[in-house]
Coordinates of C-alpha atoms and ligand atoms in Angstrom, one line a residue:
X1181 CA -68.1 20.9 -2.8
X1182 CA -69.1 17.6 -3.6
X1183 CA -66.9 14.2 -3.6
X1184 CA -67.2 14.1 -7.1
X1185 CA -65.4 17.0 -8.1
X1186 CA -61.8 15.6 -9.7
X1187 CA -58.7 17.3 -9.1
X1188 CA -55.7 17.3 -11.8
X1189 CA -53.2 17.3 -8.2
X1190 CA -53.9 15.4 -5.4
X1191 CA -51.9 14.7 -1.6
X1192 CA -52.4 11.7 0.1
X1193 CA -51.6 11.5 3.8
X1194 CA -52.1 10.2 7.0
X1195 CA -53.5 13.5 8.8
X1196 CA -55.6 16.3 7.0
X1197 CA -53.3 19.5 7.8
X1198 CA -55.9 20.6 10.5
X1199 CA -57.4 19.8 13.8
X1200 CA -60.5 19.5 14.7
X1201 CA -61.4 21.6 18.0
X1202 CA -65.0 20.8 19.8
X1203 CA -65.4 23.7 21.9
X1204 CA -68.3 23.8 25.1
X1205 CA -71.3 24.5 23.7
X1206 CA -71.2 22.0 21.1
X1207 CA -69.8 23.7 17.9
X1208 CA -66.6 22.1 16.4
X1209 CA -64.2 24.5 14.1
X1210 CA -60.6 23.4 12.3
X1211 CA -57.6 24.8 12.6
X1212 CA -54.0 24.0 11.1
X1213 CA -51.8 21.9 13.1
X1214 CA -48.2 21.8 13.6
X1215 CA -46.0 19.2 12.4
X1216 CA -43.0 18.8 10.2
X1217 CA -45.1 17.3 6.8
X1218 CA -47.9 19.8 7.4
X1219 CA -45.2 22.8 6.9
X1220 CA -43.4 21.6 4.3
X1221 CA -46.6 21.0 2.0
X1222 CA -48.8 23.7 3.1
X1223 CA -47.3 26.5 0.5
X1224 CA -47.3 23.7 -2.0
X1225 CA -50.8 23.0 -1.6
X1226 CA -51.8 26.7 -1.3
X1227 CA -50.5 27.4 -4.8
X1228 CA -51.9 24.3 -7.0
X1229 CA -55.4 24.5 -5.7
X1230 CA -55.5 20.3 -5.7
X1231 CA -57.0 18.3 -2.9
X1232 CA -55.7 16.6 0.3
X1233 CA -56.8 13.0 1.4
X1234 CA -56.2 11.9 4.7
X1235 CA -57.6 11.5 8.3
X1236 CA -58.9 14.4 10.4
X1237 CA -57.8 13.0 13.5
X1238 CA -61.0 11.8 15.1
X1239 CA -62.4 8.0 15.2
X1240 CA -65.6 7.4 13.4
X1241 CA -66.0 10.7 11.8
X1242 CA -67.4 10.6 8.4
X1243 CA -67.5 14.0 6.9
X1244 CA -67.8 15.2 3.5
X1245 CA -65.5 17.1 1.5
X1246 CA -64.7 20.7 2.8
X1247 CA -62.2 23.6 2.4
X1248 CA -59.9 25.4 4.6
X1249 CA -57.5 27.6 3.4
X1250 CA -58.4 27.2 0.0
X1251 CA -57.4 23.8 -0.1
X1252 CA -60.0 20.9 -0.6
X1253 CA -59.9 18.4 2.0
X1254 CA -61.0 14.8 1.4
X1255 CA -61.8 13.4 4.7
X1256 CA -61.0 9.6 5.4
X1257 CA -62.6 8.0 8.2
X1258 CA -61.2 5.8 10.5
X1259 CA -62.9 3.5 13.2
X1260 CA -61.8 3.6 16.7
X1261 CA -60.1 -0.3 16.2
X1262 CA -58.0 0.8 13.0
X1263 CA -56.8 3.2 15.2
X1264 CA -55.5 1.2 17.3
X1265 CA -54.0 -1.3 14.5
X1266 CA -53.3 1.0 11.7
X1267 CA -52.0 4.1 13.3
X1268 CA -51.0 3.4 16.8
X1269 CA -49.8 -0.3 15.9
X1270 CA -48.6 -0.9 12.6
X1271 CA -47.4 2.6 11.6
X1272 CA -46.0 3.9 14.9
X1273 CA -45.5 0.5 17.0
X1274 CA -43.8 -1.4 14.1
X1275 CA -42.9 0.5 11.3
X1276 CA -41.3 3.8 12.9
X1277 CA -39.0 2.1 15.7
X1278 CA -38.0 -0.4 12.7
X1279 CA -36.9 2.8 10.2
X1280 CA -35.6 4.6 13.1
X1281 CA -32.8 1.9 13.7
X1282 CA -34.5 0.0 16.1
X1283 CA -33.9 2.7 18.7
X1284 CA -37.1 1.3 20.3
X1285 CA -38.4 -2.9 19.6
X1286 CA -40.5 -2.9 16.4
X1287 CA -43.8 -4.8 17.3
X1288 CA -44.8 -7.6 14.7
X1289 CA -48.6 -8.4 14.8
X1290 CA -50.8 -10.0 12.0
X1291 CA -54.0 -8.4 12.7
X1292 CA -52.0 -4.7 12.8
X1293 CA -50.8 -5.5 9.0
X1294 CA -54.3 -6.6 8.3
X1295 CA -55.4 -3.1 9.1
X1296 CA -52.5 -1.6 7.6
X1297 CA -53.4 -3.2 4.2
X1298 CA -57.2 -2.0 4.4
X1299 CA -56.9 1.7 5.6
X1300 CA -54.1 1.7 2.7
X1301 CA -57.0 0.4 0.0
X1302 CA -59.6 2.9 1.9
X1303 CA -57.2 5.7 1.4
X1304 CA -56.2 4.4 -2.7
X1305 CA -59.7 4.2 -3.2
X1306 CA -60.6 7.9 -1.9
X1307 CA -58.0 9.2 -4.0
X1308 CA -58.7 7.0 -7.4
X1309 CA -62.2 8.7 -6.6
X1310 CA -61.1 11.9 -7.0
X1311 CA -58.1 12.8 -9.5
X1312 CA -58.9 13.6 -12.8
X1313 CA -57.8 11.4 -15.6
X1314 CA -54.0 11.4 -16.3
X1315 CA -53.7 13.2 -12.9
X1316 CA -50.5 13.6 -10.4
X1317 CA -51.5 12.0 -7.2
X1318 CA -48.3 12.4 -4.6
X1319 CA -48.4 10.0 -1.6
X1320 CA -47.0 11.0 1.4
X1321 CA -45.0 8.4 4.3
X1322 CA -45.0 5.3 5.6
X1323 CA -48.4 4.6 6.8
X1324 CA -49.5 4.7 3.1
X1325 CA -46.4 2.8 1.6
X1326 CA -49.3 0.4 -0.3
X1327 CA -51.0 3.1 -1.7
X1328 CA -48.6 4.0 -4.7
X1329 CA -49.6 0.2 -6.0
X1330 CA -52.9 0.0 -5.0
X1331 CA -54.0 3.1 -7.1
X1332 CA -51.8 2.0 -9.9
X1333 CA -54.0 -1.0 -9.9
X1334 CA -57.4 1.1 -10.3
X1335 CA -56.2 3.9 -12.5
X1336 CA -52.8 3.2 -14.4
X1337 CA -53.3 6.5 -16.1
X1338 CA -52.0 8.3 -12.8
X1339 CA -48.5 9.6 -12.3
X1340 CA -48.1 8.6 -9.3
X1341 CA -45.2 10.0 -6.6
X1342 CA -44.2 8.7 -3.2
X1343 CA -42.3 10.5 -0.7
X1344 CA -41.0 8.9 2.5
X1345 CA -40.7 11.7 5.2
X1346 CA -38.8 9.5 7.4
X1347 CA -35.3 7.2 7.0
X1348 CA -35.8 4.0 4.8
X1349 CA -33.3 1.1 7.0
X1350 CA -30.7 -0.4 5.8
X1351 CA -31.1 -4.1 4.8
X1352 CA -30.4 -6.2 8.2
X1353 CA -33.0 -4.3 10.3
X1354 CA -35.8 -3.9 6.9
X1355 CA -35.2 -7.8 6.9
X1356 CA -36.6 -8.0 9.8
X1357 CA -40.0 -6.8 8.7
X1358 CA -42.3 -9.7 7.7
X1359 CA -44.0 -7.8 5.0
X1360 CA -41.1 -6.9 4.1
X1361 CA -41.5 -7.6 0.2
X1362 CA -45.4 -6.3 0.0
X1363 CA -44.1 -3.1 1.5
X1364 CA -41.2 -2.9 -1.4
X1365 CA -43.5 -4.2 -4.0
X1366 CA -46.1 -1.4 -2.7
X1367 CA -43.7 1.4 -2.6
X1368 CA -42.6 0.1 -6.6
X1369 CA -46.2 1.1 -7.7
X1370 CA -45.1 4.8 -7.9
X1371 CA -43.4 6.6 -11.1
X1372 CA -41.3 8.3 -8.5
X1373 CA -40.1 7.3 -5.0
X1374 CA -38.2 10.3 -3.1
X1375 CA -36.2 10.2 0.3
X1376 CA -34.8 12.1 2.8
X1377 CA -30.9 11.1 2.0
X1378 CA -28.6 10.0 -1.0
X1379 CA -28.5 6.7 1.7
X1380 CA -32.2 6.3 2.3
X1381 CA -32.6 5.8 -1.4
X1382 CA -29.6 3.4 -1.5
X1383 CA -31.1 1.1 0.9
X1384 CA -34.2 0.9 -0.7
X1385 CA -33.0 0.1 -4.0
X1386 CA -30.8 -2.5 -2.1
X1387 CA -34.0 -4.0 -0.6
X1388 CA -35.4 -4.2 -3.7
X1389 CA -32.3 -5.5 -5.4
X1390 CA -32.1 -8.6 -2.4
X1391 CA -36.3 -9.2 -2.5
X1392 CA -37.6 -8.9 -5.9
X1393 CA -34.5 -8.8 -7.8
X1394 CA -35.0 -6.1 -10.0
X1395 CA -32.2 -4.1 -11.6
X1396 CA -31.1 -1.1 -10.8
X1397 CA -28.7 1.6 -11.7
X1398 CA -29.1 4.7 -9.8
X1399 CA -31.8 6.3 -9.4
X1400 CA -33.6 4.0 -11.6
X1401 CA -35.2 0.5 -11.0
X1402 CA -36.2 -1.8 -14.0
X1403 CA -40.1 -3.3 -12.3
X1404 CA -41.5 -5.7 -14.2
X1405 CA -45.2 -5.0 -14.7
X1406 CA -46.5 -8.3 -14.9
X1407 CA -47.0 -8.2 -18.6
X1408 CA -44.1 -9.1 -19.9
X1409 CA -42.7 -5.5 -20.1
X1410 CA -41.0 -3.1 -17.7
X1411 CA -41.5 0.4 -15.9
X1412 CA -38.6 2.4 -14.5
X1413 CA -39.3 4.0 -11.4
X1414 CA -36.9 6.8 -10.2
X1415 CA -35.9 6.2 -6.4
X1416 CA -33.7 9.1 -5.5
X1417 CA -33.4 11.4 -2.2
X1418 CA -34.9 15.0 -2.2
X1419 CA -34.1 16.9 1.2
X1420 CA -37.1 18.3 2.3
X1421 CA -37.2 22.2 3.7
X1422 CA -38.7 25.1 5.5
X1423 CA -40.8 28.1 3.7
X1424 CA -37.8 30.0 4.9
X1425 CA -39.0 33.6 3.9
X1426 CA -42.0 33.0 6.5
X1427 CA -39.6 32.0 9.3
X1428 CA -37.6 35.1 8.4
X1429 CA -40.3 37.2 8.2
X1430 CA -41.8 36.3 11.1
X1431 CA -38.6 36.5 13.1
X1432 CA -38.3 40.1 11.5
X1433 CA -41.4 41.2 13.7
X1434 CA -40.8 43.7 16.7
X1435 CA -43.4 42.0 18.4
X1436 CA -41.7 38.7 18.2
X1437 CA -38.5 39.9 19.1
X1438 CA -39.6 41.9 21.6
X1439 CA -41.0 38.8 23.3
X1440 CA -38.0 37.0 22.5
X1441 CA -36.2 39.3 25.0
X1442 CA -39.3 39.1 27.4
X1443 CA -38.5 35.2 27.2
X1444 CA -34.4 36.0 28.4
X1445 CA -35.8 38.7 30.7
X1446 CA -37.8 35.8 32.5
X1447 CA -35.0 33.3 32.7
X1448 CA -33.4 35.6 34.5
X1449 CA -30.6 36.6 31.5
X1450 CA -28.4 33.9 31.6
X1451 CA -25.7 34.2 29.6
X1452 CA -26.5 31.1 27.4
X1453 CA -29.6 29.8 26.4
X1454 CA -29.7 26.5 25.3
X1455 CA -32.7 25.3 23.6
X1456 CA -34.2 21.8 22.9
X1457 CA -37.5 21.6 20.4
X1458 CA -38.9 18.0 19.5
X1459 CA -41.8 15.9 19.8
X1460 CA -41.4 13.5 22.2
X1461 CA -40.3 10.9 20.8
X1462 CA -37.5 8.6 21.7
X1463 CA -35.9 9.6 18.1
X1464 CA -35.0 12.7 19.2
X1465 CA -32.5 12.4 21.5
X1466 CA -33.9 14.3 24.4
X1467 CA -32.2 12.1 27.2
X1468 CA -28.3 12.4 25.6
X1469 CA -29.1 15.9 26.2
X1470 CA -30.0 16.2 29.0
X1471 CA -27.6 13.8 30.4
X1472 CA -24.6 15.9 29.0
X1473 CA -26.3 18.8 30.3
X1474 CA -26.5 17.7 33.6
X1475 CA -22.9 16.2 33.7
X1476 CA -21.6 19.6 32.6
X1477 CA -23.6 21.1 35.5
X1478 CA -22.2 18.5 37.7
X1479 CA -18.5 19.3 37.1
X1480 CA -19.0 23.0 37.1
X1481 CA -18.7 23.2 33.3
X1482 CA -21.8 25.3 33.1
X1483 CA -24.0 26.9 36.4
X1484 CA -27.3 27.5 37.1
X1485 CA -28.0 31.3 36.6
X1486 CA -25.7 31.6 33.5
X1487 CA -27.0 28.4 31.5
X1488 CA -30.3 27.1 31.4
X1489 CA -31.8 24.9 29.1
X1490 CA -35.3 25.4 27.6
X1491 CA -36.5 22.2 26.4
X1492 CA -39.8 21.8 25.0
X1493 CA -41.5 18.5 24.1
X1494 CA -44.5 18.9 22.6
X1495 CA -47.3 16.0 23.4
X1496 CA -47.1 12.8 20.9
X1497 CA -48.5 9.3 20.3
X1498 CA -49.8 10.1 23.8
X1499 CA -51.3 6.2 23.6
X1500 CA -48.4 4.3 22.4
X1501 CA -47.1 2.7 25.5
X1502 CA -43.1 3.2 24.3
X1503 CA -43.8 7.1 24.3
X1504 CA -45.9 7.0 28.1
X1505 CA -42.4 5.2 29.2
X1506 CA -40.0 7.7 27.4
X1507 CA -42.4 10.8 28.8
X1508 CA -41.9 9.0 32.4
X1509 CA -38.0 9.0 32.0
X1510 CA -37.7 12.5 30.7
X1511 CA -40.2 14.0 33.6
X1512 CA -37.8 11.9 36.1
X1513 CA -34.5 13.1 34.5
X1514 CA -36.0 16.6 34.3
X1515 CA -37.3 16.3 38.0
X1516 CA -33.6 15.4 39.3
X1517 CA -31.5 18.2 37.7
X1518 CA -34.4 20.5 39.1
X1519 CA -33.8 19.0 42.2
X1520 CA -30.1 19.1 42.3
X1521 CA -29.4 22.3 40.7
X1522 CA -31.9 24.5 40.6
X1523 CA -32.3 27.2 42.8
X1524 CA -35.6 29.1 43.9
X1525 CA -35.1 31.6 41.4
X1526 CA -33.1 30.3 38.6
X1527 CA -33.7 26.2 37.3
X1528 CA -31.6 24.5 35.3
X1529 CA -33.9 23.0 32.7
X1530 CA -37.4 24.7 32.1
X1531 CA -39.3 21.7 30.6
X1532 CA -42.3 22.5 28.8
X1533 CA -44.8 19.6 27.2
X1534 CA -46.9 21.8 25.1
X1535 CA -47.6 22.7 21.6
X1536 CA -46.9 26.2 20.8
X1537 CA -48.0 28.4 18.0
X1538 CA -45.4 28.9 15.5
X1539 CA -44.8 33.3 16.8
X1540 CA -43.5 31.5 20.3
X1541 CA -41.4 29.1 18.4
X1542 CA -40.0 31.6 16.7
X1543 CA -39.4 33.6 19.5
X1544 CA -37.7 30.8 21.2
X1545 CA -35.6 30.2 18.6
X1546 CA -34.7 34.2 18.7
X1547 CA -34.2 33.9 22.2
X1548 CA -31.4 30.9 22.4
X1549 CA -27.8 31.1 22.1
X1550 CA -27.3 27.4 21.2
X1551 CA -30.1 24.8 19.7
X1552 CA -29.5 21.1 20.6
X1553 CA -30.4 18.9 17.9
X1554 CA -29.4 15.6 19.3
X1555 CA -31.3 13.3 17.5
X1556 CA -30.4 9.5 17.3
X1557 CA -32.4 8.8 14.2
X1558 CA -34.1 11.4 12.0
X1559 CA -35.5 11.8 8.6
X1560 CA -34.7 15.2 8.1
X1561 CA -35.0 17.5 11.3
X1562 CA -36.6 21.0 10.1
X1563 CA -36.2 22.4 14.0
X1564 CA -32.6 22.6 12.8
X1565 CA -33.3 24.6 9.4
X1566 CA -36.0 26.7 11.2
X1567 CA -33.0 27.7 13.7
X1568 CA -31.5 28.1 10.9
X1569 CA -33.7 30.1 9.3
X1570 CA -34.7 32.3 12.4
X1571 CA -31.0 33.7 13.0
X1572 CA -31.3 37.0 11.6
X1573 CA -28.4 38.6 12.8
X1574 CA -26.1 35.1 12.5
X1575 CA -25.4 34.8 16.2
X1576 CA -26.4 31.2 17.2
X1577 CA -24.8 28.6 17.3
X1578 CA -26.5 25.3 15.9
X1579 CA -25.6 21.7 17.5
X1580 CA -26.4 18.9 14.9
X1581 CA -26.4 15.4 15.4
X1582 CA -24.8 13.1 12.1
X1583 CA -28.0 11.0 12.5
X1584 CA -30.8 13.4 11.5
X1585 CA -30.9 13.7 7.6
X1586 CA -29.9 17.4 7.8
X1587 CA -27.0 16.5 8.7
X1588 CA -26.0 16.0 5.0
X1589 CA -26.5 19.4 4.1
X1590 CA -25.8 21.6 7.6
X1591 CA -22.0 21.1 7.6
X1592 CA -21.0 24.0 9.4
X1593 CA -23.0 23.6 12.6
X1594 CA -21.4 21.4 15.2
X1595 CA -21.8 17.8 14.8
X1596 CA -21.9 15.5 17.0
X1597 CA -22.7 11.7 17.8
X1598 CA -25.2 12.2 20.5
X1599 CA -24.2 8.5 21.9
X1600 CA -20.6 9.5 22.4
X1601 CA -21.6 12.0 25.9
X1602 CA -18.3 13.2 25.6
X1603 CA -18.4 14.2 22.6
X1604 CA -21.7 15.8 23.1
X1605 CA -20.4 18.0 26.0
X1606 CA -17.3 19.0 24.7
X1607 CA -19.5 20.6 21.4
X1608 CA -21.7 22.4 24.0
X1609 CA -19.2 23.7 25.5
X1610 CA -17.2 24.8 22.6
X1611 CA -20.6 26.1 21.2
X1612 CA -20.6 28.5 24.3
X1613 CA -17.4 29.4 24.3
X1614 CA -17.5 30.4 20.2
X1615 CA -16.1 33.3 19.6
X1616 CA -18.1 35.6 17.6
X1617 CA -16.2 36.0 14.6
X1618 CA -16.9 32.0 14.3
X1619 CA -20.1 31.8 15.1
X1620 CA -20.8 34.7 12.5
X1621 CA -19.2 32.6 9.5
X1622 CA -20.7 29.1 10.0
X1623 CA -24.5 30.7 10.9
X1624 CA -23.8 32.6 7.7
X1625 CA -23.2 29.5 5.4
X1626 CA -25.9 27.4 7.4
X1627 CA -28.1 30.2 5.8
X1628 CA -26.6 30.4 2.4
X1629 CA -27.4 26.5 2.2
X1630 CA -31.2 26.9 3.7
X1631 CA -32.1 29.7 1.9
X1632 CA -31.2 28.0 -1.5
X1633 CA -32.9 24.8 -0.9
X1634 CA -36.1 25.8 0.6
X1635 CA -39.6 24.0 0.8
X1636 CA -40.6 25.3 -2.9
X1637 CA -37.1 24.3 -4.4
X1638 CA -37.9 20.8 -2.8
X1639 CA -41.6 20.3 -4.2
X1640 CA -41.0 21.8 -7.5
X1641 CA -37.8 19.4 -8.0
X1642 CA -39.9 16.4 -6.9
X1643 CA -42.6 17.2 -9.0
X1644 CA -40.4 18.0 -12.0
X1645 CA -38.9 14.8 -11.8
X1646 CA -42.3 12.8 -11.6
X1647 CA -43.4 15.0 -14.6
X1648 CA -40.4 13.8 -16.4
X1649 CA -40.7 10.1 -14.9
X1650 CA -41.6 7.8 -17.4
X1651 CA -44.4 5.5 -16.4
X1652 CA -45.6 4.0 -19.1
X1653 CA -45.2 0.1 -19.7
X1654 CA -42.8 -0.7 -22.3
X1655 CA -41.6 -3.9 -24.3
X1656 CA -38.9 -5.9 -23.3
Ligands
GDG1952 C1 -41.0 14.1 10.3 C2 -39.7 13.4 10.3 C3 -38.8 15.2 8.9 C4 -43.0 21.0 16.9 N1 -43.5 21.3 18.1 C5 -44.3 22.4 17.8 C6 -44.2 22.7 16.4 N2 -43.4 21.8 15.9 C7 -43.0 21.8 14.5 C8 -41.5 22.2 14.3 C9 -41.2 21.5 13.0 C10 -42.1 20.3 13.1 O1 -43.1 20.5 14.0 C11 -41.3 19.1 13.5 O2 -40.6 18.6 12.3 P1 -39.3 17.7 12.5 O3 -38.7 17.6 11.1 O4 -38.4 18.4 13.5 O5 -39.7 16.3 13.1 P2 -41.0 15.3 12.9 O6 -42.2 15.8 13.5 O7 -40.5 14.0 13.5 O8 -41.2 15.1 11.3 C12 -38.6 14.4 10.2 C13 -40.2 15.8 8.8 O9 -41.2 14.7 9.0 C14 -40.5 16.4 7.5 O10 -40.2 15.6 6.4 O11 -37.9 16.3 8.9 O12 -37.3 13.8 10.1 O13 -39.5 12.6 11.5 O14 -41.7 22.3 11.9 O15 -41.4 23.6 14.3 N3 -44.8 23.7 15.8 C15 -45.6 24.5 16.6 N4 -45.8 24.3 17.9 C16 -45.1 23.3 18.6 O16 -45.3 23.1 19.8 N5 -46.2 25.6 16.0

């Protein structure tokens, strides 16, 4: 495989969908890694046979085109600094704290941005290189959010699509961004931009509206394109899913189920299992939780031997100095419970910062009586639909917070404000106490409404639309 094979469908993103692993004597191999973009496009990718640009993960490594699962991979390299700037700074340092409400202080430095704008032309310029002529390139999230206009730039004959994986702000914190208007005018290079919610796409348009003052009427935005004539661009949400036959078919196995009740057996068979999945990331909401957790505790609501709660946090942005501080606080807060309620046999929270393959997610998911999805900001949140997805026989109970974006479509689970504590423990508690009967009915229409939008319904309407998009320039 060379780079100058072309390829009529092309995904642009940060990461490659695999790791690289270096093992002791030298050799390296790849594997697929976890992560919510990675399972939502891998079935896409499997069945159009295109090729995926992005980073493998690793500074200063310049490979050549491979293939791994019968997808082509288009490595980008990345130096050590850009790194830093790029990734660590601009994209997860500035960028994500200022889409996710400004849970955490957005940083604003000029040489980050500088970066920002070059690894974006480095990854245009990869992908220019290899889609075929008229080809649909689809750009994933907001490290790339220059890319759509870059590539417009160097090969107008592109359909180009967008998709922004996590929540766009609303005006008054988006303001706040200094490149605010190259960011919008980047985004506007794309035939179609998608988004999580019906209210992520409405405060883009609004941004655009205020900065460049382009019409719009819903879902389409009137760009000028600099010749005296217009292109509409479509900006319009698209949920995002789960493959949810493989969750179900996986959580079909004996073997999974089996160690699903190995997983109770070892907890000692409380009579509720509570259960916690996230990176950790001060998005997620781990702290609420565990703070109504352990108030519940305190007052006797809930005891140690017949509740526990299994949180894992699986390692992220391990060099970002707001995520060393949050993993501090959690460890602290998990530390304390321990120490206050645990006994030698039973503890209150078993906190686990690992990755796990996806047969142990699964299993966990098979194993808990209640999920806590407590985010305070979140795109989408597929640990909710995977839940979801897992409860064969309808028993759990799901706990959803109004802030993640699944919120929109997952009615029937419990939701909750996870800043209102209150709140937050009176639905755990009410989630334990469920009678069947209830429990049955609203896991049965959280499946009904996962099953019909799934990953492929989600791709296939996104890329329908961009086929349909109209990008061509036209007179005024
Ligand atoms: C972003 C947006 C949006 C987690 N730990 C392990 C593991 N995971 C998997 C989960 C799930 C995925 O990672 C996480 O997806 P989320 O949607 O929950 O969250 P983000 O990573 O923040 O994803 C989010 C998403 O993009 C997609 O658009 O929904 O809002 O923030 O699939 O299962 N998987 C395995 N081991 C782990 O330890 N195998």
């Amino acid at each position: 495989m060379t780079a100058t094979n072309r390829y009529d469908f092309v995904v642009v993103s940060n990461r490659l969908p695999v790791d690289r692993m270096v093992h002791d004597d030298g050799t390296a191999s790849w594997h697929r890694s976890p992560g919510g973009l990675v399972t939502a496009l891998e079935p896409v990718m499997r069945a159009s046979q295109g090729a995926w640009v992005g980073w493998a993960g690793q500074a200063d490594l310049d490979l050549e085109p491979f293939t791994f699962d019968d997808v082509t991979l288009i490595p980008v390299a990345l130096s050590l600094l850009e790194i830093e700037h790029y990734y660590e700074g601009f994209s997860n340092d500035t960028l994500w704290p200022l889409y996710h409400d400004v849970i955490a202080q957005p940083s604003y430095h000029r040489e980050w941005w500088d970066a920002y704008v070059e690894v974006n032309q480095r990854f245009a310029d990869a992908s220019a290189r290899v889609a075929s002529l008229g080809a649909t390139v689809w750009v994933q999230d907001y490290q790339l959010q220059l890319v759509p206009r870059m590539l417009r730039e160097q090969r107008p004959d592109l359909t180009i699509g967008f998709f922004n994986h996590i929540p766009f702000p609303p005006y008054g914190l988006y303001a706040q961004l200094p490149w605010r208007t190259q960011i919008i005018d980047g985004l506007l290079g794309a035939d179609v931009i998608g988004f999580q919610r019906v209210a992520d796409a409405g405060n883009f348009s609004r941004a655009v509206r205020r900065l460049l003052g382009y019409a719009t009427r819903t879902p389409e935005i009137r760009v000028a394109d600099g010749a005296g004539g217009h292109r509409t661009v479509i900006a319009k949400a698209f949920p995002i899913s789960i493959d949810v036959a493989e969750f179900e078919e996986i959580a079909g196995r004996p073997e999974v189920q089996a160690r699903a009740q190995q997983i109770r057996d070892d907890l000692g068979n409380p009579s509720t299992i509570m259960l916690g999945v996230d990176r950790l990331d001060y998005t997620k909401g781990i702290r609420h939780r565990l703070k109504a957790f352990g108030e519940l505790l305190d007052e006797g609501a809930l005891s140690v031997g017949d509740a526990v709660l299994v949180q894992v946090a699986s390692p992220s942005r391990e060099r970002v100095a707001a995520y060393m501080q949050l993993r501090d606080e959690i460890e602290l807060t998990v530390g304390r419970l321990n120490g206050t309620h645990a006994s030698i046999s039973h503890s209150a929270v078993a906190y686990l910062h690992h990755g796990y393959p996806r047969e142990e997610m699964v299993a966990l998911y098979l194993a808990a009586d209640v999920m806590l999805v407590t985010a305070l900001r979140d795109g989408m949140n597929l640990v909710a639909k995977e839940f979801v997805a897992c409860q064969l026989d309808e028993g759990g109970v799901l706990i959803l917070s109004e802030f993640a974006g699944a919120a929109d479509e997952l009615k029937n689970a419990l939701l909750v404000n996870p800043h209102d504590i209150d709140g937050l423990k009176e639905a755990m508690v009410a989630a334990v106490r469920m009678p069947q009967r209830e429990r049955t009915t609203r896991m049965r229409a959280l499946r009904r409404r996962v099953r019909e939008n799934d990953v492929s319904r989600w791709s296939n309407t996104f890329l329908d639309t961009l086929r349909h998009a109209n990008h061509h320039s036209s007179a005024r």
